[in-house]
Coordinates of C-alpha atoms and ligand atoms in Angstrom, one line a residue:
M159 CA 31.7 71.0 -27.8
D160 CA 30.2 74.4 -29.2
I161 CA 26.7 75.3 -29.2
S162 CA 26.1 74.0 -33.1
S163 CA 26.4 70.7 -31.6
I164 CA 23.0 71.1 -30.2
E165 CA 21.8 71.5 -33.7
K166 CA 23.5 68.2 -34.7
I167 CA 22.0 66.4 -31.7
V168 CA 18.6 67.4 -32.8
S169 CA 19.2 66.2 -36.3
L170 CA 20.3 63.1 -34.9
C171 CA 17.5 62.6 -32.7
K172 CA 15.0 63.0 -35.5
R173 CA 17.1 60.5 -37.9
R174 CA 17.3 57.8 -35.7
G175 CA 13.9 58.2 -33.8
F176 CA 14.6 59.7 -30.4
I177 CA 12.9 63.0 -30.7
F178 CA 10.4 64.6 -33.1
Q179 CA 8.8 67.9 -33.2
S180 CA 5.3 68.0 -31.5
S181 CA 2.5 68.6 -34.4
E182 CA 5.5 68.5 -36.9
I183 CA 2.8 68.0 -39.9
Y184 CA 0.9 71.3 -38.8
G185 CA 4.3 73.3 -38.7
G186 CA 5.4 72.3 -35.3
L187 CA 4.6 73.7 -32.0
G188 CA 7.3 75.6 -30.4
S189 CA 9.5 74.0 -27.9
T190 CA 6.9 70.9 -27.8
W191 CA 8.6 67.7 -28.4
D192 CA 7.7 64.0 -28.9
Y193 CA 9.6 60.9 -27.9
G194 CA 10.1 58.3 -30.7
P195 CA 10.8 54.5 -30.4
L196 CA 14.6 54.8 -29.2
G197 CA 13.7 58.0 -27.1
V198 CA 10.9 56.5 -25.0
E199 CA 13.2 53.6 -24.1
M200 CA 15.7 55.7 -23.2
K201 CA 13.5 57.9 -21.0
Q202 CA 12.1 54.8 -19.3
K203 CA 15.2 53.6 -18.7
I204 CA 16.2 57.1 -17.2
K205 CA 13.1 56.9 -14.9
N206 CA 13.8 53.2 -13.6
H207 CA 17.1 54.3 -12.9
W208 CA 16.0 57.2 -10.5
W209 CA 13.5 55.0 -9.0
Q210 CA 15.8 52.2 -8.0
A211 CA 18.2 54.6 -6.8
V212 CA 15.7 56.7 -5.0
V213 CA 12.7 54.5 -4.0
T214 CA 13.1 50.5 -4.7
S215 CA 16.7 50.1 -3.0
R216 CA 15.7 51.9 0.3
D217 CA 13.9 51.1 3.2
N218 CA 12.8 54.7 3.8
V219 CA 11.5 56.0 0.7
V220 CA 7.9 55.0 -0.8
G221 CA 6.5 56.1 -4.2
M222 CA 3.0 57.5 -5.4
D223 CA 1.5 58.9 -8.4
A224 CA -0.7 62.1 -7.9
A225 CA -3.4 63.6 -10.4
I226 CA -2.1 66.4 -12.4
L227 CA -5.2 68.5 -11.8
M228 CA -5.6 69.4 -8.0
H229 CA -7.9 71.6 -6.2
P230 CA -7.2 75.4 -7.1
K231 CA -6.9 76.2 -3.5
V232 CA -3.6 74.0 -3.1
W233 CA -1.8 76.5 -5.6
E234 CA -3.3 79.4 -3.3
A235 CA -1.8 77.8 -0.3
S236 CA 1.2 76.8 -2.0
G237 CA 2.0 80.3 -2.8
H238 CA 2.2 79.6 -6.6
V239 CA -1.0 82.0 -7.3
S240 CA 0.9 84.9 -5.9
Q241 CA 4.5 84.1 -6.3
F242 CA 5.2 81.8 -9.4
H243 CA 5.8 84.4 -11.8
D244 CA 8.6 85.8 -13.8
L245 CA 8.9 89.4 -15.2
M246 CA 8.8 89.7 -19.0
V247 CA 9.6 92.5 -21.6
D248 CA 9.0 92.8 -25.2
N249 CA 11.1 94.6 -28.1
K250 CA 8.6 96.4 -29.8
L251 CA 11.0 96.7 -32.7
T252 CA 11.5 92.8 -33.2
K253 CA 8.3 91.6 -31.3
K254 CA 10.6 89.4 -29.3
R255 CA 9.5 88.6 -25.9
Y256 CA 12.5 88.1 -22.8
R257 CA 12.4 86.9 -19.5
L258 CA 14.1 90.1 -17.5
D259 CA 16.5 88.2 -15.8
H260 CA 17.5 86.4 -19.0
L261 CA 17.8 89.4 -21.0
L262 CA 19.9 91.2 -18.1
E263 CA 22.2 88.1 -18.3
A264 CA 22.7 89.0 -22.0
Q265 CA 24.1 92.7 -21.0
S266 CA 27.6 93.9 -20.6
E267 CA 28.9 94.5 -17.2
V268 CA 28.6 98.3 -17.6
V269 CA 24.9 98.3 -18.3
I270 CA 24.6 95.8 -15.4
G271 CA 26.6 98.5 -13.1
E272 CA 24.3 101.6 -14.5
L273 CA 21.1 99.3 -13.4
A274 CA 22.9 98.6 -10.3
D275 CA 23.5 102.1 -9.6
E276 CA 19.9 102.9 -10.1
F277 CA 18.3 100.1 -7.9
L278 CA 20.7 98.7 -5.8
K279 CA 22.1 100.1 -2.7
D280 CA 25.0 97.9 -2.1
Y281 CA 26.7 96.7 -5.0
N282 CA 29.4 94.2 -6.0
P283 CA 30.9 94.8 -9.5
A284 CA 32.6 91.0 -9.0
E285 CA 28.9 89.4 -8.7
N286 CA 27.3 90.1 -11.8
F287 CA 24.8 87.0 -11.5
D288 CA 23.8 87.9 -8.1
N289 CA 23.1 91.7 -8.7
I290 CA 21.1 90.8 -11.6
Q291 CA 18.8 88.5 -9.4
K292 CA 18.5 91.4 -6.9
I293 CA 18.1 94.1 -9.7
V294 CA 15.0 91.4 -10.8
Q295 CA 13.8 91.4 -7.1
V296 CA 13.8 95.3 -6.6
I297 CA 11.8 95.8 -10.0
S298 CA 9.5 93.1 -8.9
A299 CA 8.9 94.7 -5.7
N300 CA 8.4 98.1 -7.5
I301 CA 5.8 96.8 -9.8
K302 CA 3.7 95.3 -7.1
T303 CA 3.5 99.2 -5.5
G304 CA 2.7 100.3 -9.0
K305 CA 6.3 101.6 -10.2
T306 CA 7.2 100.5 -13.5
P307 CA 11.0 101.7 -14.5
D308 CA 11.8 102.4 -17.8
L309 CA 14.6 100.3 -19.8
N310 CA 15.1 102.5 -22.7
Q311 CA 16.9 104.8 -20.3
F312 CA 19.4 102.2 -20.0
N313 CA 21.7 100.7 -23.1
I314 CA 19.8 97.5 -23.0
L315 CA 20.5 95.7 -26.1
D316 CA 18.1 93.0 -27.9
S317 CA 21.1 90.1 -29.0
A318 CA 18.0 89.2 -31.8
N319 CA 18.4 92.4 -33.4
K320 CA 21.5 91.5 -35.3
K321 CA 20.8 93.5 -38.4
D322 CA 20.3 96.7 -36.5
K323 CA 23.0 96.4 -33.7
G324 CA 21.0 95.2 -30.9
K325 CA 18.6 98.3 -31.4
A326 CA 15.6 98.3 -28.8
D327 CA 12.3 99.9 -27.9
W328 CA 11.1 98.3 -24.8
T329 CA 7.7 97.9 -23.5
G330 CA 7.1 98.2 -19.9
I331 CA 7.9 95.5 -17.7
R332 CA 4.9 93.1 -16.7
Q333 CA 4.4 90.2 -14.0
F334 CA 3.7 86.8 -15.7
N335 CA 2.6 84.0 -13.7
L336 CA 3.6 80.7 -14.9
M337 CA 1.1 78.4 -14.3
F338 CA -1.2 76.9 -17.1
R339 CA -4.7 77.8 -16.6
T340 CA -7.5 75.4 -17.6
S341 CA -11.1 75.1 -16.7
F342 CA -12.8 72.2 -14.6
G343 CA -16.3 71.4 -15.1
S344 CA -18.6 70.7 -18.6
S345 CA -20.2 74.0 -19.1
D346 CA -19.0 77.6 -19.2
E347 CA -21.4 78.6 -16.7
S348 CA -20.3 75.8 -13.9
A349 CA -16.6 75.7 -14.7
T350 CA -14.1 76.5 -12.2
E351 CA -10.6 78.0 -12.9
A352 CA -8.2 75.2 -12.5
Y353 CA -4.5 74.7 -13.1
L354 CA -1.8 72.1 -14.6
R355 CA 0.5 71.4 -12.0
P356 CA 3.8 73.4 -12.0
E357 CA 5.2 70.9 -9.8
T358 CA 4.7 67.3 -8.5
A359 CA 5.6 68.2 -5.0
Q360 CA 2.3 69.5 -4.0
G361 CA 0.4 66.4 -4.7
I362 CA 3.0 64.9 -2.2
F363 CA 2.7 67.3 0.5
T364 CA -1.4 67.4 0.0
N365 CA -1.1 63.4 0.7
F366 CA 1.5 63.5 3.6
S367 CA -0.9 62.0 6.0
N368 CA -2.3 59.3 3.9
V369 CA 1.3 58.1 2.8
Q370 CA 3.0 58.2 6.2
T371 CA -0.1 56.8 8.3
T372 CA -0.7 53.7 5.5
S373 CA 3.0 53.2 4.9
R374 CA 3.7 53.4 8.7
Q375 CA 6.8 55.3 8.0
K376 CA 8.8 56.9 10.7
L377 CA 10.8 60.3 10.5
P378 CA 12.9 60.6 8.6
F379 CA 11.7 59.1 5.5
G380 CA 10.7 60.3 2.1
I381 CA 7.9 60.5 -0.7
A382 CA 8.8 60.0 -4.5
Q383 CA 7.0 60.8 -7.5
I384 CA 7.5 61.0 -11.4
G385 CA 5.2 62.8 -13.2
K386 CA 4.2 65.4 -15.7
A387 CA 4.6 69.2 -15.0
F388 CA 3.6 72.2 -16.8
R389 CA 4.8 75.9 -16.9
N390 CA 3.9 78.9 -19.3
E391 CA 7.6 79.8 -19.6
I392 CA 8.1 83.1 -21.2
T393 CA 11.4 81.8 -23.1
T394 CA 11.9 78.3 -24.0
G395 CA 15.0 76.7 -25.8
N396 CA 17.9 74.5 -26.1
F397 CA 16.1 72.0 -27.0
L398 CA 14.5 69.8 -24.1
F399 CA 16.3 72.1 -21.6
R400 CA 13.5 74.4 -21.1
T401 CA 10.1 73.2 -22.3
R402 CA 6.3 74.1 -21.3
E403 CA 5.5 70.3 -20.8
F404 CA 8.3 68.3 -19.2
E405 CA 8.4 65.5 -16.7
Q406 CA 9.9 65.7 -13.1
L407 CA 11.7 63.3 -10.9
E408 CA 10.8 64.4 -7.1
L409 CA 11.9 63.2 -3.8
E410 CA 10.2 65.0 -0.6
F411 CA 12.3 63.8 2.3
F412 CA 10.5 64.3 5.5
V413 CA 12.8 65.2 8.9
Y414 CA 13.1 66.8 12.1
P415 CA 12.8 70.4 11.6
D416 CA 16.4 70.8 13.4
E417 CA 17.9 68.2 10.9
T418 CA 17.2 69.9 7.6
K419 CA 21.0 70.9 7.3
K420 CA 22.3 67.3 7.7
W421 CA 19.9 66.0 5.0
L422 CA 20.2 68.9 2.8
E423 CA 24.0 68.0 2.4
T424 CA 23.4 64.1 2.1
W425 CA 20.9 64.2 -0.4
S426 CA 23.1 66.9 -2.4
Q427 CA 26.1 64.4 -2.2
E428 CA 23.7 61.5 -3.2
R429 CA 22.1 63.4 -6.1
L430 CA 25.3 64.3 -7.5
A431 CA 26.3 60.8 -7.2
W432 CA 23.5 59.5 -9.1
Y433 CA 24.4 61.7 -12.2
I434 CA 28.0 60.0 -12.3
K435 CA 26.5 56.6 -12.0
L436 CA 24.4 57.3 -15.3
G437 CA 27.3 57.8 -17.0
I438 CA 27.9 61.6 -17.3
A439 CA 31.4 63.0 -17.2
E440 CA 32.3 63.7 -13.6
N441 CA 34.3 66.9 -14.5
K442 CA 31.2 68.5 -16.2
L443 CA 28.9 68.4 -13.1
R444 CA 29.2 70.6 -10.0
L445 CA 27.1 71.2 -7.1
R446 CA 26.3 75.1 -6.8
P447 CA 24.9 76.7 -3.7
H448 CA 22.1 79.1 -4.1
A449 CA 22.7 83.0 -3.7
E450 CA 20.1 84.1 -1.0
T451 CA 18.6 86.3 -3.8
E452 CA 17.9 83.0 -6.1
L453 CA 16.1 81.1 -3.6
A454 CA 12.5 80.2 -4.6
H455 CA 9.6 81.6 -2.3
Y456 CA 9.3 78.5 -0.3
S457 CA 13.1 77.6 -0.1
K458 CA 15.5 78.4 2.9
A459 CA 18.5 77.0 1.0
C460 CA 19.2 75.0 -2.1
Y461 CA 21.8 73.4 -3.8
D462 CA 22.1 73.0 -7.6
V463 CA 23.4 70.1 -9.4
E464 CA 25.0 72.0 -12.7
Y465 CA 26.0 70.6 -16.4
E466 CA 28.5 72.3 -18.0
F467 CA 26.3 72.4 -21.3
P468 CA 27.3 74.1 -24.8
F469 CA 25.2 77.0 -23.5
G470 CA 27.1 77.2 -20.4
W471 CA 26.8 75.7 -17.0
S472 CA 23.0 75.2 -16.4
E473 CA 20.9 73.7 -13.5
L474 CA 20.0 69.7 -13.7
E475 CA 18.4 69.2 -10.3
G476 CA 17.7 71.5 -7.3
I477 CA 18.2 70.2 -3.7
A478 CA 16.3 72.6 -1.3
D479 CA 15.5 73.1 2.4
R480 CA 11.6 73.7 2.3
G481 CA 11.6 73.8 5.9
T482 CA 8.0 73.2 7.2
F483 CA 6.6 75.8 4.5
D484 CA 4.4 73.5 2.5
L485 CA 2.9 71.6 5.3
D486 CA 2.2 74.5 7.2
Q487 CA 0.6 76.1 4.5
H488 CA -1.8 73.4 3.8
N489 CA -2.4 73.2 7.5
E490 CA -3.6 76.8 7.7
H491 CA -5.6 76.6 4.3
S492 CA -7.2 73.1 4.2
V493 CA -9.7 71.3 6.1
K494 CA -7.1 68.2 7.0
K495 CA -4.1 68.8 9.3
Q496 CA -0.9 67.3 8.0
V497 CA 1.1 66.2 10.9
Y498 CA 3.0 63.2 11.8
F499 CA 2.5 61.8 15.4
D500 CA 6.0 61.8 17.1
Q501 CA 5.9 58.8 19.7
E502 CA 9.1 59.9 21.4
S503 CA 7.7 63.2 22.3
N504 CA 4.3 62.1 22.3
Q505 CA 3.0 64.8 20.2
N506 CA 2.0 65.9 16.6
I507 CA 4.5 67.7 15.1
V508 CA 5.2 69.3 11.5
P509 CA 8.0 67.7 9.9
A510 CA 10.3 69.8 7.6
V511 CA 11.2 68.7 4.2
V512 CA 14.5 68.5 2.0
E513 CA 13.4 68.3 -1.4
A514 CA 15.6 66.8 -4.4
S515 CA 13.5 67.9 -7.9
A516 CA 15.1 67.0 -11.4
G517 CA 13.8 67.0 -14.5
V518 CA 13.6 63.6 -16.9
D519 CA 14.0 65.7 -20.3
R520 CA 16.9 67.7 -19.0
T521 CA 18.7 64.6 -17.9
F522 CA 17.7 62.9 -21.2
L523 CA 19.2 66.1 -23.1
T524 CA 22.4 66.0 -20.6
C525 CA 23.0 62.1 -21.2
L526 CA 22.8 62.9 -24.8
V527 CA 25.0 65.9 -25.0
D528 CA 27.5 64.0 -22.8
A529 CA 27.5 61.1 -25.0
F530 CA 27.6 62.8 -28.4
T531 CA 30.7 62.2 -30.3
E532 CA 32.2 62.8 -33.7
E533 CA 35.3 61.0 -34.6
E534 CA 37.5 60.3 -37.9
V535 CA 37.8 56.5 -38.6
R536 CA 39.9 55.5 -41.8
G537 CA 39.2 59.1 -43.2
E538 CA 35.6 59.0 -42.5
K539 CA 33.4 60.5 -39.9
R540 CA 31.9 58.5 -37.4
I541 CA 29.1 59.7 -35.4
L542 CA 28.2 57.7 -32.0
L543 CA 26.2 58.2 -28.7
K544 CA 28.6 57.0 -26.1
L545 CA 25.7 56.1 -23.9
S546 CA 25.7 53.8 -20.8
P547 CA 24.6 50.4 -21.3
Q548 CA 22.2 51.3 -18.5
I549 CA 20.3 53.9 -20.4
A550 CA 21.2 53.0 -24.2
P551 CA 17.6 52.2 -25.7
I552 CA 19.2 49.2 -27.3
T553 CA 21.9 47.1 -25.3
C554 CA 22.7 44.8 -28.0
A555 CA 22.0 44.5 -31.9
V556 CA 22.4 41.1 -33.9
F557 CA 23.4 41.2 -37.5
P558 CA 23.1 38.0 -39.6
L559 CA 26.3 38.6 -42.0
V560 CA 24.0 37.6 -45.1
K561 CA 20.4 37.3 -45.6
K562 CA 20.9 33.3 -46.5
D563 CA 22.5 30.2 -45.4
G564 CA 20.4 30.2 -42.2
L565 CA 22.1 32.8 -40.6
P566 CA 19.1 35.1 -40.3
D567 CA 17.3 32.3 -38.2
I568 CA 20.3 31.8 -35.9
A569 CA 20.6 35.7 -35.2
E570 CA 16.6 35.8 -34.5
K571 CA 17.1 32.8 -32.2
I572 CA 19.7 34.8 -30.3
V573 CA 17.7 38.2 -30.1
Q574 CA 15.2 36.2 -28.3
D575 CA 17.6 34.9 -25.9
I576 CA 19.2 38.2 -25.3
R577 CA 15.8 39.6 -24.4
Q578 CA 15.2 37.7 -21.6
E579 CA 17.7 40.1 -20.0
F580 CA 18.7 43.2 -21.9
S581 CA 17.0 44.8 -25.0
A582 CA 18.1 43.7 -28.4
F583 CA 17.5 44.6 -32.2
F584 CA 17.5 42.7 -35.0
D585 CA 19.0 44.3 -38.0
I586 CA 19.4 42.8 -41.6
G587 CA 19.2 45.7 -43.7
G588 CA 22.4 47.3 -45.6
S589 CA 26.2 46.2 -45.7
I590 CA 27.4 45.6 -42.2
G591 CA 29.6 48.8 -42.2
R592 CA 26.1 50.7 -42.5
R593 CA 24.6 48.7 -39.7
Y594 CA 27.1 49.2 -37.3
R595 CA 27.0 53.1 -38.0
R596 CA 23.4 53.3 -37.4
Q597 CA 23.7 51.5 -34.1
D598 CA 26.7 53.7 -33.2
E599 CA 24.4 56.6 -33.7
A600 CA 21.8 54.9 -31.6
G601 CA 24.1 54.5 -29.0
T602 CA 23.9 50.6 -28.8
P603 CA 27.0 49.5 -26.9
Y604 CA 27.3 46.3 -28.2
G605 CA 26.8 44.4 -31.7
I606 CA 26.8 40.6 -32.4
T607 CA 27.4 39.2 -36.0
V608 CA 26.3 35.9 -37.0
D609 CA 28.4 34.5 -39.5
H610 CA 29.3 31.4 -41.5
E611 CA 32.2 30.3 -38.6
T612 CA 28.8 30.5 -36.7
L613 CA 27.7 27.8 -38.5
E614 CA 30.8 25.7 -37.8
E615 CA 32.1 26.7 -34.6
N616 CA 28.9 28.1 -32.8
T617 CA 30.5 31.5 -32.2
V618 CA 29.9 34.9 -32.9
T619 CA 31.6 38.2 -33.1
L620 CA 30.9 40.8 -30.3
R621 CA 31.7 44.2 -31.3
D622 CA 32.1 47.4 -28.7
R623 CA 30.7 50.6 -29.9
D624 CA 33.4 52.9 -28.4
S625 CA 36.6 51.0 -29.1
M626 CA 35.2 49.3 -32.2
E627 CA 37.3 46.0 -31.0
Q628 CA 35.8 42.8 -31.9
I629 CA 36.1 39.7 -30.2
R630 CA 34.9 35.9 -30.9
I631 CA 32.9 34.3 -28.1
P632 CA 30.9 31.0 -28.0
T633 CA 27.3 31.6 -28.6
A634 CA 26.2 30.3 -25.6
N635 CA 28.3 32.9 -23.6
I636 CA 26.4 35.8 -25.3
R637 CA 24.4 37.1 -22.0
K638 CA 27.2 36.3 -19.7
T639 CA 29.6 38.3 -21.7
L640 CA 27.0 40.9 -22.1
R641 CA 26.6 41.2 -18.4
E642 CA 30.6 41.1 -17.5
K643 CA 30.9 43.8 -20.0
I644 CA 27.8 46.1 -18.5
N645 CA 29.4 45.6 -15.1
D646 CA 33.0 46.7 -16.2
W647 CA 31.4 49.9 -18.0
D648 CA 29.6 50.8 -14.5
N649 CA 32.7 50.1 -12.4
K650 CA 35.0 52.0 -14.9
Ligands
GAP961 N1 9.4 71.2 -6.6 C1 10.5 72.0 -7.0 C2 10.8 72.4 -8.3 O1 9.8 72.4 -9.0 P1 12.5 73.8 -10.0 O2 14.0 74.1 -9.9 O3 11.3 74.4 -10.3 O4 11.8 73.3 -8.8 C3 12.9 71.2 -11.1 O5 12.0 72.6 -10.9 C4 13.6 70.7 -11.9 O6 12.4 70.5 -13.0 C5 14.5 71.4 -12.6 O7 15.5 71.5 -12.0 C6 14.6 71.2 -14.1 O8 15.4 69.9 -14.1 C7 13.3 70.9 -14.4 N2 12.3 71.8 -14.8 C8 11.8 72.9 -14.5 N3 11.4 73.5 -15.3 C9 11.6 73.3 -16.5 C10 11.1 73.4 -17.8 N4 10.4 74.6 -18.2 N5 11.8 72.5 -19.0 C11 12.4 71.3 -18.5 N6 12.4 71.0 -17.3 C12 12.4 72.1 -16.3

């Protein structure tokens, strides 16, 4: 799959009602997207799938739902005010803005070598990615002491300036805090500066004691949450991959501090397995341990679950050992201690945490990219989404062959019956071939056609989206057959 397929997926999403550009009638707002009727169904199914896997199926994980707005001191304590920033630089010729690490990732090894000679003491040419992280760290430290390097001393090209061979005139490098600012209060004078949360995790940390004491959970146990997060990203792109408003699926799993290593391994494997269960190709997924230079300010060790997108291997989820950093910080800055009374040792302790933090929208994009298929059938192009029946917006479409002879009424009744268990859709418009094509693009795994044989024999045809195979089954067995087929799909 090449990079142009992302454009094809964006176009399919609009055509079929998965995703629309936000504020499209006003020319659109960059990198913000609205979920349409099919998109919202699939998104909800992904969230349900995660909630079932992480919360409902376990004794030792409970859920919560915190407010997006939190006391501004939360973000001082968590380190987001002082440390949650990226370095950015603009090309004055193209007016294009870059995140420094992204800009450097697009440069040749020669340029990275020159930068490494300037900024790094030890430099391993084979570790380009690691070198870039280290260079960015050194530049960041230099900026804090008032020294800003001039990127124009190096041959750093701007890939956006194609007509002028990548020529650039770089501004100074600046630090940019990624939190979205807003004001809290009714008048300018009384308003306090607040932030839209950049991660849902802090809502869990600040409620640790509330949740632990009311749910009477014992270590090790987890608190999970699904919710919106906001980041004023310098560069966005690749459709839903990096946006400024997105939704997170976060689990904070609290453990005894000497047990983080074990739980980091356990949760990394569990989380990788979840993506495979979601129907994503196993050979396109991997777990990658973080180099020390990549770790977030709160993290001691981390694995990323990555997927091989048309634009390269990229992060879907981070599983991190956050140690006791967050609870320690809140204990230092807040008025109420977040501690756990350990009955065995008869004392209060601060638990450590292993976090599994994923993105709903990124998972959604991954499912689409992984399922998107173009093939030729009898000389014609067929586009389909080979989505798992677990997350396909519609599980089964029902088509009366013709609009007469009582076939629509029977089809409607079948739809009502299927809806008791699965999502179903009644489609009467256009030739049967067109209706199949529409549902293939919507990722609907099964289609039922009601025809004249249905009147005589009480049977229907069941069509499989991927193989296009059709079988005849009794009308009374539709739900049972769907159940069996979905089960087979899950176990294949
Ligand atoms: N609480 C830890 C945390 O927020 P993160 O690696 O910054 O860690 C976790 O984010 C996940 O949230 C990412 O793996 C990704 O799936 C999603 N995510 C982060 N920034 C995003 C963005 N700008 N657009 C879409 N998803 C994003």
